[in-house]
């Protein structure tokens, strides 16, 4: 009855018993420790994932840029081989003297050269003044002489769209004989080789892709290859509507961009390079959601661990509270029984903890009280 009264008085006063305090302390400590450990692990893992992704994209874009640069160099070499034919240069040099004979000879040489080079779709030669002499092969757009005053060696000049929607590259080169300019050459090149590279998704997971962009007209950006996800076909895009990664590629910015939107509106991480020899922007990107998927899974596991630790702490706190509070409950029971008149009753002092020391002190106090009361009773009987 006295124990129930004590419990009710605790409840009425709003106080917590020892077991409840122990459970609360253990649960709070365990959850707080788990939270701090989880936050540290999560942010450390996120930083590591971001650094690894940046290095991965940077390495991939460098590798793609090297491959594409080699293909662009191969274009130049193919055209250079055609241009270097001695007979071609000799016929161009005598064109002013015998135009009909030179034209026939030049056409025969170009046809032979075009047939022996796979990537060249059409080759055309012009006089030093820009008049067309002959060509070989076919392309969907007319040949154009070099711009007035254009000089320099063999170089990429532009991309041109075909009637089928594909894109060809155009290269120009002066043709010289014994240090004297005898004509100009235009070569139309099939860019299928570089487009084939963009269809390789190795190292890019389920969402990554490679994009090639070029400013074919002032203020107009063109995506040269088909996208992996099919959301946007090859086509034109105003520079003002270009994605941050596209703008970075065209400007030559080599920084890895995190958390930017792509043409689908998805948040991605992207790395870019500018291929100066073919005047093209290169982008390698991957969806942020895919890269952060391991962190999301880690966060879920941490929540599960926190719940498990909390449940274990509640169980452990309840058991500890029960065993630790039992001596105190026993001492409380002894106190109430003594109050009811059983003054010879003493508390259990077994153990070496603070409760045992308290029980021992309580017993000593009760012994003094008992002795004092016995003396008072004896003195009273003597007086009587």
PDB file of N, CA, C and O in Angstrom, residues 146-199:
ATOM      1  N   UNK A 146      37.219  29.643-100.425  1.00  0.00           N
ATOM      2  CA  UNK A 146      37.605  30.270 -99.154  1.00  0.00           C
ATOM      3  C   UNK A 146      37.206  31.736 -99.143  1.00  0.00           C
ATOM      4  O   UNK A 146      37.094  32.386-100.188  1.00  0.00           O
ATOM      5  N   UNK A 147      36.979  32.246 -97.957  1.00  0.00           N
ATOM      6  CA  UNK A 147      36.604  33.655 -97.830  1.00  0.00           C
ATOM      7  C   UNK A 147      37.734  34.532 -98.333  1.00  0.00           C
ATOM      8  O   UNK A 147      38.901  34.154 -98.323  1.00  0.00           O
ATOM      9  N   UNK A 148      37.343  35.704 -98.782  1.00  0.00           N
ATOM     10  CA  UNK A 148      38.332  36.637 -99.315  1.00  0.00           C
ATOM     11  C   UNK A 148      39.387  36.954 -98.265  1.00  0.00           C
ATOM     12  O   UNK A 148      39.071  37.297 -97.127  1.00  0.00           O
ATOM     13  N   UNK A 149      40.626  36.795 -98.651  1.00  0.00           N
ATOM     14  CA  UNK A 149      41.717  37.091 -97.738  1.00  0.00           C
ATOM     15  C   UNK A 149      42.047  35.967 -96.790  1.00  0.00           C
ATOM     16  O   UNK A 149      42.939  36.095 -95.959  1.00  0.00           O
ATOM     17  N   UNK A 150      41.311  34.840 -96.902  1.00  0.00           N
ATOM     18  CA  UNK A 150      41.583  33.722 -96.009  1.00  0.00           C
ATOM     19  C   UNK A 150      42.941  33.133 -96.302  1.00  0.00           C
ATOM     20  O   UNK A 150      43.281  32.866 -97.451  1.00  0.00           O
ATOM     21  N   UNK A 151      43.711  32.910 -95.275  1.00  0.00           N
ATOM     22  CA  UNK A 151      45.054  32.368 -95.456  1.00  0.00           C
ATOM     23  C   UNK A 151      45.301  31.309 -94.391  1.00  0.00           C
ATOM     24  O   UNK A 151      44.448  31.012 -93.569  1.00  0.00           O
ATOM     25  N   UNK A 152      46.474  30.767 -94.403  1.00  0.00           N
ATOM     26  CA  UNK A 152      46.823  29.750 -93.417  1.00  0.00           C
ATOM     27  C   UNK A 152      46.857  28.376 -94.044  1.00  0.00           C
ATOM     28  O   UNK A 152      46.645  28.197 -95.245  1.00  0.00           O
ATOM     29  N   UNK A 153      47.108  27.367 -93.188  1.00  0.00           N
ATOM     30  CA  UNK A 153      47.226  26.006 -93.685  1.00  0.00           C
ATOM     31  C   UNK A 153      45.896  25.285 -93.665  1.00  0.00           C
ATOM     32  O   UNK A 153      44.823  25.884 -93.567  1.00  0.00           O
ATOM     33  N   UNK A 154      45.988  23.970 -93.756  1.00  0.00           N
ATOM     34  CA  UNK A 154      44.803  23.127 -93.751  1.00  0.00           C
ATOM     35  C   UNK A 154      44.100  23.257 -92.403  1.00  0.00           C
ATOM     36  O   UNK A 154      44.715  23.136 -91.343  1.00  0.00           O
ATOM     37  N   UNK A 155      42.787  23.493 -92.429  1.00  0.00           N
ATOM     38  CA  UNK A 155      42.058  23.694 -91.178  1.00  0.00           C
ATOM     39  C   UNK A 155      40.584  23.397 -91.349  1.00  0.00           C
ATOM     40  O   UNK A 155      40.042  23.433 -92.458  1.00  0.00           O
ATOM     41  N   UNK A 156      39.950  23.097 -90.218  1.00  0.00           N
ATOM     42  CA  UNK A 156      38.501  22.945 -90.158  1.00  0.00           C
ATOM     43  C   UNK A 156      37.874  24.333 -90.262  1.00  0.00           C
ATOM     44  O   UNK A 156      38.336  25.290 -89.647  1.00  0.00           O
ATOM     45  N   UNK A 157      36.786  24.431 -91.039  1.00  0.00           N
ATOM     46  CA  UNK A 157      36.137  25.739 -91.176  1.00  0.00           C
ATOM     47  C   UNK A 157      34.728  25.785 -90.602  1.00  0.00           C
ATOM     48  O   UNK A 157      34.354  26.752 -89.936  1.00  0.00           O
ATOM     49  N   UNK A 158      33.939  24.730 -90.818  1.00  0.00           N
ATOM     50  CA  UNK A 158      32.562  24.793 -90.330  1.00  0.00           C
ATOM     51  C   UNK A 158      31.897  23.428 -90.432  1.00  0.00           C
ATOM     52  O   UNK A 158      32.414  22.501 -91.064  1.00  0.00           O
ATOM     53  N   UNK A 159      30.738  23.336 -89.761  1.00  0.00           N
ATOM     54  CA  UNK A 159      29.838  22.205 -89.947  1.00  0.00           C
ATOM     55  C   UNK A 159      28.683  22.669 -90.831  1.00  0.00           C
ATOM     56  O   UNK A 159      28.256  23.824 -90.774  1.00  0.00           O
ATOM     57  N   UNK A 160      28.145  21.738 -91.616  1.00  0.00           N
ATOM     58  CA  UNK A 160      27.012  22.056 -92.484  1.00  0.00           C
ATOM     59  C   UNK A 160      25.983  20.941 -92.361  1.00  0.00           C
ATOM     60  O   UNK A 160      26.328  19.755 -92.397  1.00  0.00           O
ATOM     61  N   UNK A 161      24.709  21.335 -92.225  1.00  0.00           N
ATOM     62  CA  UNK A 161      23.641  20.342 -92.153  1.00  0.00           C
ATOM     63  C   UNK A 161      23.291  19.827 -93.546  1.00  0.00           C
ATOM     64  O   UNK A 161      23.247  20.578 -94.512  1.00  0.00           O
ATOM     65  N   UNK A 162      23.018  18.518 -93.596  1.00  0.00           N
ATOM     66  CA  UNK A 162      22.612  17.911 -94.860  1.00  0.00           C
ATOM     67  C   UNK A 162      21.087  17.882 -94.949  1.00  0.00           C
ATOM     68  O   UNK A 162      20.388  18.225 -93.992  1.00  0.00           O
ATOM     69  N   UNK A 163      20.580  17.451 -96.094  1.00  0.00           N
ATOM     70  CA  UNK A 163      19.133  17.386 -96.287  1.00  0.00           C
ATOM     71  C   UNK A 163      18.481  16.351 -95.376  1.00  0.00           C
ATOM     72  O   UNK A 163      17.301  16.468 -95.043  1.00  0.00           O
ATOM     73  N   UNK A 164      19.222  15.347 -94.972  1.00  0.00           N
ATOM     74  CA  UNK A 164      18.684  14.294 -94.106  1.00  0.00           C
ATOM     75  C   UNK A 164      18.757  14.655 -92.625  1.00  0.00           C
ATOM     76  O   UNK A 164      18.327  13.892 -91.775  1.00  0.00           O
ATOM     77  N   UNK A 165      19.302  15.820 -92.316  1.00  0.00           N
ATOM     78  CA  UNK A 165      19.400  16.246 -90.928  1.00  0.00           C
ATOM     79  C   UNK A 165      20.717  15.907 -90.265  1.00  0.00           C
ATOM     80  O   UNK A 165      20.946  16.301 -89.123  1.00  0.00           O
ATOM     81  N   UNK A 166      21.573  15.163 -90.953  1.00  0.00           N
ATOM     82  CA  UNK A 166      22.887  14.870 -90.394  1.00  0.00           C
ATOM     83  C   UNK A 166      23.813  16.074 -90.595  1.00  0.00           C
ATOM     84  O   UNK A 166      23.412  17.091 -91.175  1.00  0.00           O
ATOM     85  N   UNK A 167      25.038  15.958 -90.143  1.00  0.00           N
ATOM     86  CA  UNK A 167      25.982  17.067 -90.209  1.00  0.00           C
ATOM     87  C   UNK A 167      27.283  16.594 -90.834  1.00  0.00           C
ATOM     88  O   UNK A 167      27.784  15.516 -90.508  1.00  0.00           O
ATOM     89  N   UNK A 168      27.821  17.409 -91.734  1.00  0.00           N
ATOM     90  CA  UNK A 168      29.135  17.155 -92.324  1.00  0.00           C
ATOM     91  C   UNK A 168      30.098  18.255 -91.896  1.00  0.00           C
ATOM     92  O   UNK A 168      29.684  19.374 -91.572  1.00  0.00           O
ATOM     93  N   UNK A 169      31.373  17.922 -91.909  1.00  0.00           N
ATOM     94  CA  UNK A 169      32.416  18.900 -91.601  1.00  0.00           C
ATOM     95  C   UNK A 169      33.074  19.365 -92.887  1.00  0.00           C
ATOM     96  O   UNK A 169      33.240  18.587 -93.826  1.00  0.00           O
ATOM     97  N   UNK A 170      33.437  20.632 -92.931  1.00  0.00           N
ATOM     98  CA  UNK A 170      34.077  21.208 -94.112  1.00  0.00           C
ATOM     99  C   UNK A 170      35.471  21.676 -93.743  1.00  0.00           C
ATOM    100  O   UNK A 170      35.646  22.400 -92.757  1.00  0.00           O
ATOM    101  N   UNK A 171      36.463  21.257 -94.537  1.00  0.00           N
ATOM    102  CA  UNK A 171      37.852  21.651 -94.319  1.00  0.00           C
ATOM    103  C   UNK A 171      38.352  22.396 -95.552  1.00  0.00           C
ATOM    104  O   UNK A 171      37.988  22.055 -96.684  1.00  0.00           O
ATOM    105  N   UNK A 172      39.143  23.408 -95.333  1.00  0.00           N
ATOM    106  CA  UNK A 172      39.748  24.175 -96.432  1.00  0.00           C
ATOM    107  C   UNK A 172      41.269  24.115 -96.324  1.00  0.00           C
ATOM    108  O   UNK A 172      41.818  24.029 -95.219  1.00  0.00           O
ATOM    109  N   UNK A 173      41.919  24.198 -97.487  1.00  0.00           N
ATOM    110  CA  UNK A 173      43.378  24.210 -97.488  1.00  0.00           C
ATOM    111  C   UNK A 173      43.887  24.908 -98.739  1.00  0.00           C
ATOM    112  O   UNK A 173      43.351  24.701 -99.841  1.00  0.00           O
ATOM    113  N   UNK A 174      44.901  25.735 -98.598  1.00  0.00           N
ATOM    114  CA  UNK A 174      45.566  26.271 -99.793  1.00  0.00           C
ATOM    115  C   UNK A 174      46.414  25.165-100.432  1.00  0.00           C
ATOM    116  O   UNK A 174      46.884  24.263 -99.742  1.00  0.00           O
ATOM    117  N   UNK A 175      46.586  25.252-101.741  1.00  0.00           N
ATOM    118  CA  UNK A 175      47.421  24.285-102.463  1.00  0.00           C
ATOM    119  C   UNK A 175      48.573  25.060-103.098  1.00  0.00           C
ATOM    120  O   UNK A 175      48.346  26.029-103.837  1.00  0.00           O
ATOM    121  N   UNK A 176      49.808  24.642-102.804  1.00  0.00           N
ATOM    122  CA  UNK A 176      50.987  25.371-103.286  1.00  0.00           C
ATOM    123  C   UNK A 176      51.930  24.433-104.046  1.00  0.00           C
ATOM    124  O   UNK A 176      51.940  23.218-103.823  1.00  0.00           O
ATOM    125  N   UNK A 177      52.689  25.033-104.931  1.00  0.00           N
ATOM    126  CA  UNK A 177      53.726  24.301-105.673  1.00  0.00           C
ATOM    127  C   UNK A 177      54.971  25.181-105.711  1.00  0.00           C
ATOM    128  O   UNK A 177      54.915  26.312-106.201  1.00  0.00           O
ATOM    129  N   UNK A 178      56.041  24.650-105.159  1.00  0.00           N
ATOM    130  CA  UNK A 178      57.306  25.395-105.089  1.00  0.00           C
ATOM    131  C   UNK A 178      57.126  26.742-104.407  1.00  0.00           C
ATOM    132  O   UNK A 178      57.650  27.772-104.831  1.00  0.00           O
ATOM    133  N   UNK A 179      56.309  26.752-103.352  1.00  0.00           N
ATOM    134  CA  UNK A 179      56.105  27.964-102.568  1.00  0.00           C
ATOM    135  C   UNK A 179      55.147  28.953-103.177  1.00  0.00           C
ATOM    136  O   UNK A 179      54.948  30.034-102.618  1.00  0.00           O
ATOM    137  N   UNK A 180      54.525  28.624-104.313  1.00  0.00           N
ATOM    138  CA  UNK A 180      53.593  29.538-104.973  1.00  0.00           C
ATOM    139  C   UNK A 180      52.181  28.987-104.869  1.00  0.00           C
ATOM    140  O   UNK A 180      51.935  27.805-105.120  1.00  0.00           O
ATOM    141  N   UNK A 181      51.215  29.819-104.473  1.00  0.00           N
ATOM    142  CA  UNK A 181      49.828  29.405-104.350  1.00  0.00           C
ATOM    143  C   UNK A 181      49.248  29.102-105.732  1.00  0.00           C
ATOM    144  O   UNK A 181      49.260  29.974-106.618  1.00  0.00           O
ATOM    145  N   UNK A 182      48.757  27.861-105.937  1.00  0.00           N
ATOM    146  CA  UNK A 182      48.192  27.469-107.237  1.00  0.00           C
ATOM    147  C   UNK A 182      46.699  27.164-107.136  1.00  0.00           C
ATOM    148  O   UNK A 182      46.050  26.914-108.163  1.00  0.00           O
ATOM    149  N   UNK A 183      46.118  27.197-105.935  1.00  0.00           N
ATOM    150  CA  UNK A 183      44.688  26.932-105.811  1.00  0.00           C
ATOM    151  C   UNK A 183      44.270  26.731-104.360  1.00  0.00           C
ATOM    152  O   UNK A 183      45.071  26.898-103.426  1.00  0.00           O
ATOM    153  N   UNK A 184      43.006  26.401-104.215  1.00  0.00           N
ATOM    154  CA  UNK A 184      42.445  26.094-102.896  1.00  0.00           C
ATOM    155  C   UNK A 184      41.674  24.785-102.985  1.00  0.00           C
ATOM    156  O   UNK A 184      41.146  24.423-104.040  1.00  0.00           O
ATOM    157  N   UNK A 185      41.579  24.099-101.861  1.00  0.00           N
ATOM    158  CA  UNK A 185      40.852  22.830-101.808  1.00  0.00           C
ATOM    159  C   UNK A 185      39.835  22.873-100.676  1.00  0.00           C
ATOM    160  O   UNK A 185      40.121  23.330 -99.573  1.00  0.00           O
ATOM    161  N   UNK A 186      38.635  22.371-100.978  1.00  0.00           N
ATOM    162  CA  UNK A 186      37.599  22.183 -99.956  1.00  0.00           C
ATOM    163  C   UNK A 186      37.276  20.700 -99.887  1.00  0.00           C
ATOM    164  O   UNK A 186      37.032  20.066-100.907  1.00  0.00           O
ATOM    165  N   UNK A 187      37.245  20.148 -98.677  1.00  0.00           N
ATOM    166  CA  UNK A 187      36.901  18.743 -98.484  1.00  0.00           C
ATOM    167  C   UNK A 187      35.715  18.649 -97.534  1.00  0.00           C
ATOM    168  O   UNK A 187      35.710  19.273 -96.469  1.00  0.00           O
ATOM    169  N   UNK A 188      34.705  17.883 -97.931  1.00  0.00           N
ATOM    170  CA  UNK A 188      33.547  17.613 -97.079  1.00  0.00           C
ATOM    171  C   UNK A 188      33.767  16.252 -96.422  1.00  0.00           C
ATOM    172  O   UNK A 188      33.942  15.247 -97.118  1.00  0.00           O
ATOM    173  N   UNK A 189      33.752  16.235 -95.122  1.00  0.00           N
ATOM    174  CA  UNK A 189      34.118  15.034 -94.370  1.00  0.00           C
ATOM    175  C   UNK A 189      32.910  14.495 -93.601  1.00  0.00           C
ATOM    176  O   UNK A 189      32.146  15.261 -92.992  1.00  0.00           O
ATOM    177  N   UNK A 190      32.754  13.196 -93.621  1.00  0.00           N
ATOM    178  CA  UNK A 190      31.720  12.509 -92.842  1.00  0.00           C
ATOM    179  C   UNK A 190      32.157  12.464 -91.373  1.00  0.00           C
ATOM    180  O   UNK A 190      33.247  11.977 -91.059  1.00  0.00           O
ATOM    181  N   UNK A 191      31.311  12.970 -90.453  1.00  0.00           N
ATOM    182  CA  UNK A 191      31.699  13.019 -89.031  1.00  0.00           C
ATOM    183  C   UNK A 191      31.196  11.800 -88.258  1.00  0.00           C
ATOM    184  O   UNK A 191      31.149  11.813 -87.019  1.00  0.00           O
ATOM    185  N   UNK A 192      30.845  10.752 -88.990  1.00  0.00           N
ATOM    186  CA  UNK A 192      30.338   9.545 -88.320  1.00  0.00           C
ATOM    187  C   UNK A 192      31.297   8.983 -87.287  1.00  0.00           C
ATOM    188  O   UNK A 192      30.879   8.376 -86.297  1.00  0.00           O
ATOM    189  N   UNK A 193      32.590   9.181 -87.499  1.00  0.00           N
ATOM    190  CA  UNK A 193      33.573   8.655 -86.554  1.00  0.00           C
ATOM    191  C   UNK A 193      33.444   9.255 -85.172  1.00  0.00           C
ATOM    192  O   UNK A 193      33.484   8.548 -84.156  1.00  0.00           O
ATOM    193  N   UNK A 194      33.269  10.574 -85.099  1.00  0.00           N
ATOM    194  CA  UNK A 194      33.141  11.192 -83.781  1.00  0.00           C
ATOM    195  C   UNK A 194      31.763  10.932 -83.177  1.00  0.00           C
ATOM    196  O   UNK A 194      31.627  10.832 -81.953  1.00  0.00           O
ATOM    197  N   UNK A 195      30.746  10.790 -84.038  1.00  0.00           N
ATOM    198  CA  UNK A 195      29.421  10.478 -83.516  1.00  0.00           C
ATOM    199  C   UNK A 195      29.389   9.073 -82.925  1.00  0.00           C
ATOM    200  O   UNK A 195      28.669   8.807 -81.954  1.00  0.00           O
ATOM    201  N   UNK A 196      30.155   8.179 -83.505  1.00  0.00           N
ATOM    202  CA  UNK A 196      30.221   6.812 -82.985  1.00  0.00           C
ATOM    203  C   UNK A 196      30.776   6.800 -81.564  1.00  0.00           C
ATOM    204  O   UNK A 196      30.329   6.030 -80.710  1.00  0.00           O
ATOM    205  N   UNK A 197      31.731   7.667 -81.292  1.00  0.00           N
ATOM    206  CA  UNK A 197      32.299   7.738 -79.946  1.00  0.00           C
ATOM    207  C   UNK A 197      31.268   8.180 -78.912  1.00  0.00           C
ATOM    208  O   UNK A 197      31.311   7.750 -77.758  1.00  0.00           O
ATOM    209  N   UNK A 198      30.346   9.033 -79.311  1.00  0.00           N
ATOM    210  CA  UNK A 198      29.345   9.523 -78.357  1.00  0.00           C
ATOM    211  C   UNK A 198      28.339   8.437 -77.980  1.00  0.00           C
ATOM    212  O   UNK A 198      27.605   8.593 -77.008  1.00  0.00           O
ATOM    213  N   UNK A 199      28.290   7.359 -78.750  1.00  0.00           N
ATOM    214  CA  UNK A 199      27.364   6.277 -78.430  1.00  0.00           C
ATOM    215  C   UNK A 199      27.972   5.255 -77.467  1.00  0.00           C
ATOM    216  O   UNK A 199      27.338   4.248 -77.145  1.00  0.00           O
TER     217      UNK A 199
END
